[in-house]
Short mmCIF file of C-alpha atoms and ligand atoms in Angstrom, two decimals:
data_model
loop_
_atom_site.label_atom_id
_atom_site.label_comp_id
_atom_site.label_asym_id
_atom_site.label_seq_id
_atom_site.Cartn_x
_atom_site.Cartn_y
_atom_site.Cartn_z
CA MET A 90 23.94 33.79 -57.32
CA ASN A 91 20.96 34.77 -55.37
CA LYS A 92 22.53 37.72 -53.63
CA LEU A 93 22.97 39.09 -56.98
CA ASP A 94 19.50 38.11 -58.28
CA THR A 95 18.36 39.77 -55.13
CA ILE A 96 20.21 43.14 -55.93
CA LEU A 97 19.14 43.48 -59.35
CA VAL A 98 15.36 42.84 -58.51
CA THR A 99 15.38 45.34 -55.86
CA SER A 100 17.44 47.92 -58.30
CA LEU A 101 14.69 47.24 -61.04
CA LEU A 102 12.10 47.53 -58.51
CA LYS A 103 13.47 50.90 -57.41
CA GLU A 104 13.64 52.26 -60.95
CA ALA A 105 9.90 51.25 -61.16
CA GLY A 106 8.81 53.25 -58.43
CA PHE A 107 8.59 51.15 -55.62
CA ALA A 108 10.52 52.03 -52.25
CA LEU A 109 12.07 49.47 -49.81
CA THR A 110 10.87 48.67 -46.23
CA ASP A 111 12.59 46.09 -43.69
CA SER A 112 8.87 45.55 -42.11
CA VAL A 113 6.91 42.77 -43.11
CA THR A 114 3.89 44.57 -41.59
CA ASP A 115 4.76 48.04 -43.48
CA ALA A 116 5.15 46.17 -46.85
CA ASP A 117 2.10 46.35 -49.91
CA VAL A 118 4.72 43.57 -51.52
CA VAL A 119 6.51 41.02 -50.02
CA LEU A 120 9.64 39.17 -52.32
CA ILE A 121 11.00 36.13 -51.16
CA ASN A 122 13.61 35.10 -53.16
CA THR A 123 14.38 31.16 -53.09
CA CYS A 124 17.15 28.59 -53.27
CA SER A 125 16.51 24.54 -53.88
CA VAL A 126 19.98 23.40 -53.44
CA ARG A 127 18.95 21.60 -50.09
CA GLY A 128 15.57 20.83 -48.76
CA HIS A 129 15.98 22.88 -45.55
CA ALA A 130 16.13 25.91 -47.59
CA GLU A 131 12.72 25.44 -49.15
CA ASP A 132 11.59 24.25 -45.85
CA ARG A 133 12.56 27.71 -44.25
CA VAL A 134 10.44 29.65 -47.15
CA ILE A 135 7.27 27.36 -46.57
CA SER A 136 7.65 28.52 -43.05
CA ASN A 137 7.83 31.86 -43.83
CA LEU A 138 5.14 31.70 -46.32
CA GLY A 139 2.95 30.31 -43.24
CA HIS A 140 3.64 33.41 -41.55
CA LEU A 141 2.92 35.83 -44.54
CA LYS A 142 -0.95 33.69 -44.51
CA HIS A 143 -1.31 34.50 -41.12
CA ILE A 144 -0.38 38.49 -41.80
CA LYS A 145 -2.66 38.25 -45.20
CA LYS A 146 -5.69 37.46 -42.93
CA ASN A 147 -5.66 40.99 -41.64
CA LYS A 148 -4.13 42.65 -44.80
CA PRO A 149 -5.76 40.87 -47.65
CA GLN A 150 -4.34 43.48 -50.06
CA LEU A 151 -0.77 42.34 -49.41
CA THR A 152 0.91 40.79 -52.30
CA VAL A 153 3.30 37.90 -52.00
CA ALA A 154 5.95 36.99 -54.90
CA VAL A 155 7.96 34.02 -54.67
CA ILE A 156 10.91 34.28 -56.97
CA GLY A 157 14.23 31.86 -58.03
CA CYS A 158 14.88 28.65 -58.07
CA MET A 159 12.37 27.03 -55.95
CA ALA A 160 9.43 29.59 -58.02
CA GLN A 161 11.28 27.43 -61.09
CA ARG A 162 11.15 23.94 -59.60
CA LEU A 163 7.54 24.06 -58.27
CA GLY A 164 5.89 26.17 -60.24
CA GLU A 165 1.88 25.85 -60.26
CA GLN A 166 2.15 23.75 -57.03
CA LEU A 167 3.61 26.92 -55.32
CA LEU A 168 1.02 29.59 -56.52
CA LYS A 169 -1.99 27.05 -55.00
CA HIS A 170 -0.35 28.26 -51.62
CA PRO A 171 -3.27 30.57 -49.95
CA ALA A 172 -0.13 32.88 -49.02
CA VAL A 173 1.11 33.11 -52.83
CA ASP A 174 0.39 35.70 -55.48
CA ILE A 175 3.17 35.30 -58.11
CA VAL A 176 5.71 32.52 -58.76
CA CYS A 177 8.23 34.11 -60.73
CA GLY A 178 11.57 31.63 -61.77
CA PRO A 179 14.93 33.23 -62.43
CA ALA A 180 14.88 33.69 -66.10
CA GLN A 181 11.50 35.97 -65.74
CA LEU A 182 13.07 38.19 -62.95
CA PRO A 183 13.45 41.04 -65.61
CA GLN A 184 9.37 41.02 -65.77
CA ILE A 185 9.28 41.38 -62.08
CA ALA A 186 8.02 44.63 -61.90
CA ASP A 187 5.46 44.14 -64.57
CA LEU A 188 4.43 41.32 -63.05
CA ILE A 189 3.35 42.65 -59.46
CA MET A 190 1.47 45.55 -61.29
CA GLN A 191 -0.61 42.85 -63.08
CA THR A 192 -1.07 40.86 -60.45
CA ILE A 193 -2.59 43.93 -58.51
CA ARG A 194 -4.36 45.37 -60.95
CA GLU A 195 -6.02 42.03 -62.05
CA LYS A 196 -6.61 40.55 -58.62
CA LYS A 197 -5.48 37.13 -59.63
CA LYS A 198 -2.46 35.13 -59.45
CA THR A 199 0.60 34.77 -61.57
CA LEU A 200 2.61 32.57 -62.75
CA ALA A 201 5.76 33.05 -64.71
CA VAL A 202 8.53 30.10 -65.18
CA THR A 203 10.06 28.53 -67.97
CA GLU A 204 8.17 25.52 -69.48
CA LYS A 205 11.16 23.58 -71.03
CA ILE A 206 13.87 24.78 -68.91
CA ARG A 207 16.61 22.89 -70.49
CA GLN A 208 15.79 24.42 -74.08
CA LYS A 209 18.54 27.44 -75.28
CA VAL A 210 17.36 30.59 -74.25
CA THR A 211 15.58 32.46 -77.11
CA SER A 212 17.56 35.96 -78.41
CA GLU A 213 14.55 38.09 -76.75
CA GLN A 214 15.10 36.25 -73.34
CA SER A 215 18.94 37.04 -73.24
CA GLN A 216 18.24 40.20 -74.37
CA ALA A 217 16.18 40.87 -71.43
CA LEU A 218 18.38 38.99 -69.26
CA GLU A 219 21.18 41.54 -70.27
CA GLU A 220 19.09 44.72 -69.63
CA PHE A 221 18.38 43.08 -66.38
CA GLU A 222 22.03 42.49 -65.51
CA SER A 223 23.13 46.25 -66.08
CA ILE A 224 20.41 47.92 -63.86
CA TYR A 225 22.97 47.17 -60.81
CA ASP A 226 22.21 50.07 -58.74
CA THR A 227 25.46 50.45 -56.43
CA GLU A 228 23.50 51.71 -53.53
CA GLU A 229 22.06 48.03 -53.14
CA GLN A 230 25.67 46.69 -53.12
CA HIS A 231 25.81 43.38 -50.81
CA LEU A 232 29.13 45.22 -49.23
CA PRO A 233 30.33 48.51 -49.57
CA GLY A 234 32.83 48.69 -52.66
CA GLN A 235 31.84 45.37 -54.08
CA ALA A 236 29.84 43.77 -56.77
CA PHE A 237 28.85 40.51 -57.93
CA VAL A 238 28.88 40.31 -61.96
CA ARG A 239 27.63 37.06 -63.38
CA ALA A 240 30.10 35.69 -65.89
CA MET A 241 27.43 32.74 -66.85
CA HIS A 242 24.03 31.48 -66.40
CA GLY A 243 23.30 27.96 -65.49
CA CYS A 244 24.87 24.60 -65.65
CA ASN A 245 25.44 21.43 -67.91
CA ASN A 246 27.24 19.57 -65.32
CA PHE A 247 24.43 17.23 -64.01
CA CYS A 248 26.04 16.25 -61.07
CA SER A 249 23.48 13.62 -59.63
CA TYR A 250 22.55 15.22 -56.55
CA CYS A 251 21.79 18.72 -57.80
CA VAL A 252 19.29 20.70 -58.46
CA VAL A 253 20.66 23.51 -60.57
CA PRO A 254 20.63 22.49 -64.16
CA TYR A 255 17.07 21.87 -63.57
CA VAL A 256 15.83 25.52 -62.12
CA ARG A 257 18.81 27.29 -63.88
CA GLY A 258 18.76 25.84 -67.31
CA PRO A 259 21.82 25.23 -69.45
CA GLU A 260 24.92 26.82 -69.58
CA VAL A 261 25.27 29.95 -71.27
CA SER A 262 28.66 32.69 -71.02
CA ARG A 263 27.93 36.06 -71.44
CA PRO A 264 29.80 38.10 -74.17
CA PRO A 265 33.07 39.50 -72.84
CA GLN A 266 32.56 42.69 -74.07
CA ILE A 267 29.41 43.36 -72.15
CA ILE A 268 30.90 42.05 -68.95
CA ILE A 269 33.90 44.12 -69.37
CA GLU A 270 31.77 47.33 -70.16
CA GLN A 271 29.38 46.29 -67.09
CA ILE A 272 32.54 46.19 -64.76
CA LYS A 273 34.12 49.92 -66.11
CA ARG A 274 30.40 51.04 -65.12
CA LEU A 275 30.61 49.56 -61.78
CA ALA A 276 34.26 51.02 -61.55
CA GLY A 277 33.05 54.06 -62.28
CA ARG A 278 30.62 54.23 -59.24
CA GLY A 279 33.36 53.42 -56.65
CA ILE A 280 33.34 49.57 -57.14
CA LYS A 281 36.82 48.02 -56.24
CA LEU A 282 36.23 44.33 -56.07
CA ILE A 283 34.64 42.51 -58.67
CA THR A 284 33.74 38.95 -57.83
CA LEU A 285 32.81 37.37 -61.59
CA LEU A 286 30.41 34.25 -60.90
CA GLY A 287 29.38 30.83 -62.56
CA GLN A 288 28.20 27.89 -61.34
CA THR A 289 31.54 26.35 -63.11
CA VAL A 290 32.73 29.72 -63.47
CA ASN A 291 36.46 28.37 -64.69
CA SER A 292 34.34 26.56 -67.70
CA TYR A 293 33.62 29.94 -69.17
CA LYS A 294 34.06 30.13 -72.72
CA TYR A 295 32.98 32.38 -75.53
CA VAL A 296 33.21 32.23 -79.12
CA ASN A 297 32.84 35.04 -81.71
CA GLY A 298 33.93 33.93 -85.10
CA GLU A 299 37.83 32.88 -84.81
CA LYS A 300 38.51 33.88 -81.47
CA THR A 301 37.79 32.30 -77.88
CA TYR A 302 37.63 33.86 -74.78
CA CYS A 303 38.18 31.88 -71.62
CA LEU A 304 38.14 33.07 -67.88
CA ALA A 305 41.88 33.74 -68.17
CA GLU A 306 41.18 36.49 -70.80
CA LEU A 307 38.18 37.84 -69.09
CA LEU A 308 40.48 38.14 -65.99
CA GLU A 309 43.11 39.73 -68.33
CA MET A 310 40.63 42.37 -69.75
CA ALA A 311 39.08 43.12 -66.32
CA SER A 312 42.30 43.88 -64.83
CA ASP A 313 42.98 46.55 -67.26
CA ILE A 314 39.93 48.46 -65.75
CA ASP A 315 41.04 51.61 -63.88
CA GLY A 316 39.34 51.76 -60.08
CA ILE A 317 39.19 47.91 -59.99
CA GLU A 318 41.75 46.52 -57.70
CA TRP A 319 40.64 42.96 -57.09
CA ILE A 320 38.66 40.35 -59.00
CA ARG A 321 37.72 37.42 -57.71
CA PHE A 322 35.82 34.28 -59.60
CA VAL A 323 33.44 31.59 -57.98
CA THR A 324 32.77 28.61 -58.24
CA SER A 325 35.51 26.26 -60.03
CA TYR A 326 34.66 22.94 -61.02
CA PRO A 327 37.91 20.59 -60.81
CA SER A 328 38.38 20.04 -64.50
CA GLU A 329 41.24 20.17 -66.63
CA GLU A 330 40.31 22.82 -69.21
CA PHE A 331 41.84 26.24 -68.94
CA PHE A 332 42.86 24.94 -65.56
CA ASP A 333 46.68 26.12 -66.06
CA ARG A 334 45.80 29.36 -67.91
CA ILE A 335 43.47 30.38 -65.16
CA CYS A 336 46.26 29.34 -62.74
CA ARG A 337 48.72 31.49 -64.66
CA ALA A 338 46.34 34.33 -65.09
CA MET A 339 45.97 34.38 -61.06
CA ALA A 340 49.82 34.23 -60.66
CA ASP A 341 50.62 37.10 -63.05
CA LEU A 342 47.77 39.59 -62.85
CA PRO A 343 48.10 41.36 -59.32
CA LYS A 344 44.48 42.11 -59.07
CA VAL A 345 43.54 38.66 -59.55
CA CYS A 346 42.76 37.13 -56.06
CA LYS A 347 44.93 34.26 -55.47
CA TYR A 348 41.94 32.20 -54.11
CA LEU A 349 40.21 29.42 -55.51
CA HIS A 350 36.81 27.91 -54.56
CA ILE A 351 37.03 24.39 -55.69
CA PRO A 352 34.47 21.74 -54.29
CA ALA A 353 36.06 18.22 -54.40
CA GLN A 354 32.36 17.06 -52.81
CA SER A 355 34.08 13.66 -51.73
CA GLY A 356 37.25 11.86 -51.37
CA SER A 357 35.83 8.36 -52.60
CA ASP A 358 36.12 7.35 -56.18
CA LYS A 359 33.32 5.43 -55.92
CA ILE A 360 31.16 8.11 -54.63
CA LEU A 361 32.76 10.72 -57.12
CA LEU A 362 31.12 8.57 -59.89
CA ALA A 363 27.54 7.91 -58.25
CA MET A 364 27.79 11.70 -58.01
CA ASN A 365 28.90 12.30 -61.80
CA ARG A 366 31.49 13.97 -60.73
CA ASN A 367 34.14 13.56 -63.53
CA TYR A 368 37.39 13.09 -61.53
CA THR A 369 39.01 10.98 -59.10
CA SER A 370 40.58 11.95 -55.99
CA ALA A 371 44.01 11.67 -57.29
CA GLN A 372 43.07 13.76 -60.31
CA TYR A 373 41.51 16.27 -57.73
CA LEU A 374 44.81 16.48 -55.58
CA ASN A 375 47.05 17.03 -58.74
CA LEU A 376 45.10 20.12 -59.71
CA LEU A 377 45.67 21.58 -55.92
CA ASP A 378 49.49 20.60 -56.68
CA ARG A 379 49.23 22.82 -59.94
CA ALA A 380 47.57 25.38 -58.46
CA ARG A 381 49.78 25.73 -55.31
CA ASP A 382 53.04 25.25 -57.85
CA ILE A 383 51.99 27.77 -60.16
CA VAL A 384 50.23 30.62 -57.81
CA PRO A 385 52.53 30.69 -54.64
CA GLY A 386 50.73 31.42 -51.65
CA ILE A 387 47.11 30.82 -53.02
CA SER A 388 44.41 30.11 -50.69
CA ILE A 389 42.01 26.96 -51.28
CA ALA A 390 38.74 26.33 -50.22
CA GLY A 391 36.34 23.34 -50.82
CA ASP A 392 32.86 22.30 -50.59
CA PHE A 393 31.92 18.61 -49.47
CA ILE A 394 28.58 16.54 -49.24
CA VAL A 395 28.77 14.02 -46.45
CA GLY A 396 26.35 11.05 -46.39
CA PHE A 397 25.65 10.95 -49.89
CA SER A 398 23.58 7.62 -50.96
CA GLY A 399 25.81 4.79 -50.27
CA GLU A 400 28.64 6.50 -48.41
CA THR A 401 30.11 3.73 -46.26
CA GLU A 402 32.76 4.38 -43.28
CA GLN A 403 35.68 3.58 -45.66
CA ASP A 404 34.07 6.14 -48.38
CA PHE A 405 34.02 8.87 -45.94
CA ALA A 406 37.51 7.92 -44.31
CA ALA A 407 38.69 8.76 -47.78
CA THR A 408 36.92 12.24 -47.51
CA VAL A 409 38.61 12.69 -44.33
CA ASN A 410 42.02 11.86 -45.79
CA LEU A 411 41.66 14.09 -48.94
CA VAL A 412 40.39 16.82 -46.76
CA LYS A 413 43.67 16.54 -44.35
CA LYS A 414 45.75 16.52 -48.34
CA ALA A 415 43.99 19.35 -49.52
CA ARG A 416 44.72 21.53 -46.27
CA TYR A 417 41.67 23.94 -47.19
CA LYS A 418 41.69 27.73 -45.91
CA ASN A 419 38.25 26.75 -44.96
CA CYS A 420 35.37 24.22 -46.29
CA PHE A 421 31.80 23.94 -46.74
CA ILE A 422 30.47 20.69 -45.29
CA PHE A 423 26.74 20.04 -46.35
CA LYS A 424 24.61 16.99 -45.35
CA TYR A 425 23.36 15.34 -48.40
CA SER A 426 19.73 16.37 -49.26
CA PRO A 427 17.86 14.51 -51.94
CA ARG A 428 16.47 16.74 -54.43
CA PRO A 429 13.24 15.65 -56.33
CA GLY A 430 13.67 15.06 -60.16
CA THR A 431 17.86 14.78 -59.88
CA THR A 432 19.22 11.56 -60.95
CA ALA A 433 20.83 10.43 -57.43
CA ASP A 434 17.23 11.18 -56.21
CA LYS A 435 15.44 8.73 -58.50
CA ARG A 436 18.21 6.14 -58.80
CA LEU A 437 19.56 5.92 -55.60
CA GLU A 438 18.31 5.25 -51.89
CA ASP A 439 18.96 8.11 -49.47
CA ASN A 440 20.22 5.24 -47.25
CA ILE A 441 22.25 6.85 -44.42
CA PRO A 442 20.62 7.87 -41.55
CA ALA A 443 20.27 11.69 -40.20
CA ASP A 444 22.43 10.73 -37.28
CA VAL A 445 25.27 9.44 -39.37
CA LYS A 446 25.34 12.46 -41.55
CA LYS A 447 25.15 14.67 -38.51
CA GLN A 448 28.02 12.95 -37.04
CA ARG A 449 30.05 12.86 -40.32
CA ASN A 450 29.59 16.23 -40.97
CA ILE A 451 30.86 17.27 -37.12
CA GLU A 452 33.60 15.04 -37.73
CA LEU A 453 34.96 16.72 -40.96
CA LEU A 454 34.21 20.16 -39.68
CA ALA A 455 37.03 19.05 -36.90
CA VAL A 456 39.50 18.01 -39.32
CA GLN A 457 39.35 20.97 -41.23
CA GLU A 458 38.98 23.41 -38.43
CA LYS A 459 42.59 21.92 -37.06
CA ILE A 460 43.42 22.51 -40.88
CA SER A 461 42.48 26.34 -40.72
CA ALA A 462 43.71 27.07 -37.17
CA GLU A 463 47.42 25.88 -38.60
CA LEU A 464 47.30 27.96 -41.51
CA SER A 465 45.86 31.18 -39.56
CA THR A 466 48.81 30.78 -37.10
CA GLU A 467 51.11 31.41 -40.11
CA PHE A 468 49.95 35.01 -40.15
CA LEU A 469 50.96 35.96 -36.64
CA GLY A 470 53.03 38.84 -36.66
CA LYS A 471 52.42 39.94 -40.60
CA THR A 472 50.61 42.63 -42.11
CA VAL A 473 48.00 42.16 -44.54
CA LYS A 474 45.77 44.35 -46.97
CA VAL A 475 42.27 44.36 -46.29
CA LEU A 476 39.13 45.42 -47.98
CA ILE A 477 36.92 46.37 -45.08
CA GLU A 478 33.22 45.12 -44.96
CA GLY A 479 31.91 47.21 -42.24
CA LEU A 480 30.96 47.07 -38.29
CA SER A 481 31.57 43.58 -36.85
CA LYS A 482 28.78 41.71 -35.57
CA LYS A 483 30.10 41.49 -32.39
CA PRO A 484 31.46 44.68 -31.64
CA HIS A 485 34.43 45.50 -29.04
CA LEU A 486 35.55 42.12 -28.86
CA ASN A 487 39.12 42.90 -29.54
CA THR A 488 39.87 45.87 -26.51
CA ALA A 489 43.35 46.12 -27.81
CA ASP A 490 42.68 50.05 -28.48
CA GLY A 491 40.78 50.57 -25.18
CA ASN A 492 37.50 50.79 -27.14
CA LYS A 493 38.13 53.72 -28.71
CA SER A 494 36.96 53.10 -32.05
CA PRO A 495 34.55 50.53 -32.99
CA GLN A 496 35.69 46.86 -34.14
CA LEU A 497 35.66 46.75 -38.11
CA ILE A 498 35.45 43.13 -40.10
CA ALA A 499 37.34 43.01 -43.25
CA ARG A 500 38.66 40.62 -45.92
CA THR A 501 42.01 39.72 -47.49
CA ALA A 502 42.47 39.20 -51.09
CA ASP A 503 42.65 35.66 -50.37
CA ASP A 504 39.39 35.39 -48.75
CA ARG A 505 40.45 35.42 -44.98
CA ILE A 506 38.28 37.30 -42.74
CA VAL A 507 40.09 39.60 -40.41
CA VAL A 508 39.00 41.91 -37.31
CA PHE A 509 40.15 44.76 -36.05
CA ASN A 510 39.53 48.20 -34.35
CA GLY A 511 39.36 51.52 -36.57
CA PRO A 512 36.89 54.05 -37.40
CA ALA A 513 33.71 53.05 -39.26
CA GLU A 514 34.36 55.65 -41.91
CA MET A 515 37.17 53.40 -43.63
CA THR A 516 34.15 50.91 -44.34
CA GLY A 517 34.56 50.19 -48.10
CA ARG A 518 38.21 51.10 -48.22
CA PHE A 519 41.65 49.05 -48.03
CA ALA A 520 43.60 49.10 -45.21
CA ASP A 521 47.04 47.46 -43.94
CA VAL A 522 46.42 45.50 -40.42
CA LYS A 523 49.13 43.69 -38.21
CA ILE A 524 47.89 40.10 -37.17
CA THR A 525 48.12 39.50 -33.72
CA LYS A 526 45.72 36.87 -32.87
CA THR A 527 44.54 34.07 -34.83
CA SER A 528 41.41 31.65 -34.67
CA PRO A 529 40.71 28.83 -37.46
CA LEU A 530 38.62 31.12 -39.82
CA THR A 531 39.62 34.51 -38.20
CA LEU A 532 42.72 36.72 -37.94
CA PHE A 533 42.52 39.58 -35.42
CA GLY A 534 44.82 42.52 -35.68
CA GLU A 535 45.77 46.57 -35.47
CA LEU A 536 45.54 49.07 -38.02
CA ALA A 537 49.28 49.32 -39.49
N1 LIG B 891 28.52 24.60 -58.98
C1 LIG B 891 29.00 24.67 -57.84
C2 LIG B 891 29.97 23.54 -57.92
O1 LIG B 891 29.94 22.50 -58.74
O2 LIG B 891 30.80 22.98 -57.21
C3 LIG B 891 28.42 24.88 -56.44
C4 LIG B 891 27.01 24.70 -56.62
S1 LIG B 891 25.71 24.21 -55.28
C5 LIG B 891 24.76 25.74 -55.57
C6 LIG B 891 26.92 24.72 -54.12
C7 LIG B 891 27.44 23.32 -52.96
O3 LIG B 891 26.06 22.86 -52.59
C8 LIG B 891 27.72 22.32 -53.56
O4 LIG B 891 29.33 22.39 -53.88
C9 LIG B 891 27.67 20.84 -52.83
O5 LIG B 891 28.73 20.77 -51.90
C10 LIG B 891 26.25 21.27 -52.45
N2 LIG B 891 25.08 20.80 -52.56
C11 LIG B 891 24.46 20.73 -54.20
N3 LIG B 891 23.20 19.81 -54.08
C12 LIG B 891 23.46 19.50 -52.56
C13 LIG B 891 22.36 18.47 -52.15
N4 LIG B 891 21.67 17.85 -52.90
N5 LIG B 891 22.62 18.17 -50.71
C14 LIG B 891 23.56 18.63 -50.03
N6 LIG B 891 24.27 19.54 -50.53
C15 LIG B 891 24.48 19.87 -51.86
FE1 LIG B 892 25.31 21.54 -59.29
FE2 LIG B 892 27.47 20.08 -60.42
FE3 LIG B 892 26.36 22.29 -61.82
FE4 LIG B 892 27.71 22.43 -59.34
S1 LIG B 892 28.67 21.70 -61.25
S2 LIG B 892 25.87 23.59 -60.28
S3 LIG B 892 27.16 20.99 -58.25
S4 LIG B 892 25.31 20.33 -61.17
#
């Protein structure tokens, strides 16, 4: 979501006549797009602002804008920071160029956040957001040939630990026709892989008169677009609604990638209840079984939070147990970070010591790594279709071709990382790669 916002803000500023620079010392304006999901992400912003405060001593005309979730969460408080000139929440991003010009012109600090974040967005706001969405400049794409498309804004789930509903506002699904038109435009500009985004993208629901559109229909409509070859969607919430229909769309529509990112967060029913996740570990595993039944070969990824308030050794053992049963392709594992304003922060004590959180994180990662390694090995000798992302950060690791061509990094439709030697010009294109070696999270191979 943040990567998409960064692309849109960059596109908008370019259109308004700004030029990009990678160097802070060259810049007249610095924007920091922020995340509030964990304390660590916010700490890094504060540390960057400390650095910018220093730079501003010699360059007082430098304008600094903090945008995104942290801007919405802290508002006025953040504006008091000596380095900060503009604080702009996610809903105000369409105005960012004007806000910068106004701040420079009037030489005073500017605050633009939503006052009542849980209030329904007005039709003017939603029109501004739609125009902002359509500004996507494919030159700014995060990876060649790939684009993110927002299916929905916000979240209504209020998991007790999570700040998202307080900074991104209520859940709103975008009209399907607008999404489809947007994807057609992207396809016309050479985009091959679309990733539909939503905090709970599987609950996408748009009612138009008699007709209700769900994610399965959106996938079907997007599948009909010429030029688009792969369609992914993230992130899914473990809920019954639409689940089988979405799985069937994945099984039946060849362009829809057989990949499901469906966070469990914990394997303990007691902790799931405290987290306000509306399922038990048995219900969650049942969803995975159904997904695997309906979509043979599906790869599944998960998220977990370790060290949540009150998590005993027994609760953690239940999480380990669930990870073993779920057999994820990979997992994102986070140490619980209390977020101000959330129900968990207000009502529950953050009573798991930092070293225990760290130890549980390491232990769970090790359990997952063993499973990932086993699943990766199944690819040995197989040929997989990949979309090439670009040069690998560790070039020439694979010397199979005597280092004649650089090492490329690519991904399969089901989100597996593949590394092989090939011409850099293949970036943004599809290729077939024969897998010759595997590690838990990477497949190595040769161009087939
Ligand atoms: N909407 C998605 C969902 O419900 O799974 C993901 C949203 S969140 C931005 C991404 C992940 O961050 C979550 O799945 C969760 O594992 C983690 N997360 C959220 N709040 C957290 C917190 N307070 N401390 C640690 N991890 C957190
Ligand atoms: Fe946060 Fe839960 Fe919404 Fe995901 S579903 S964004 S974890 S509140």
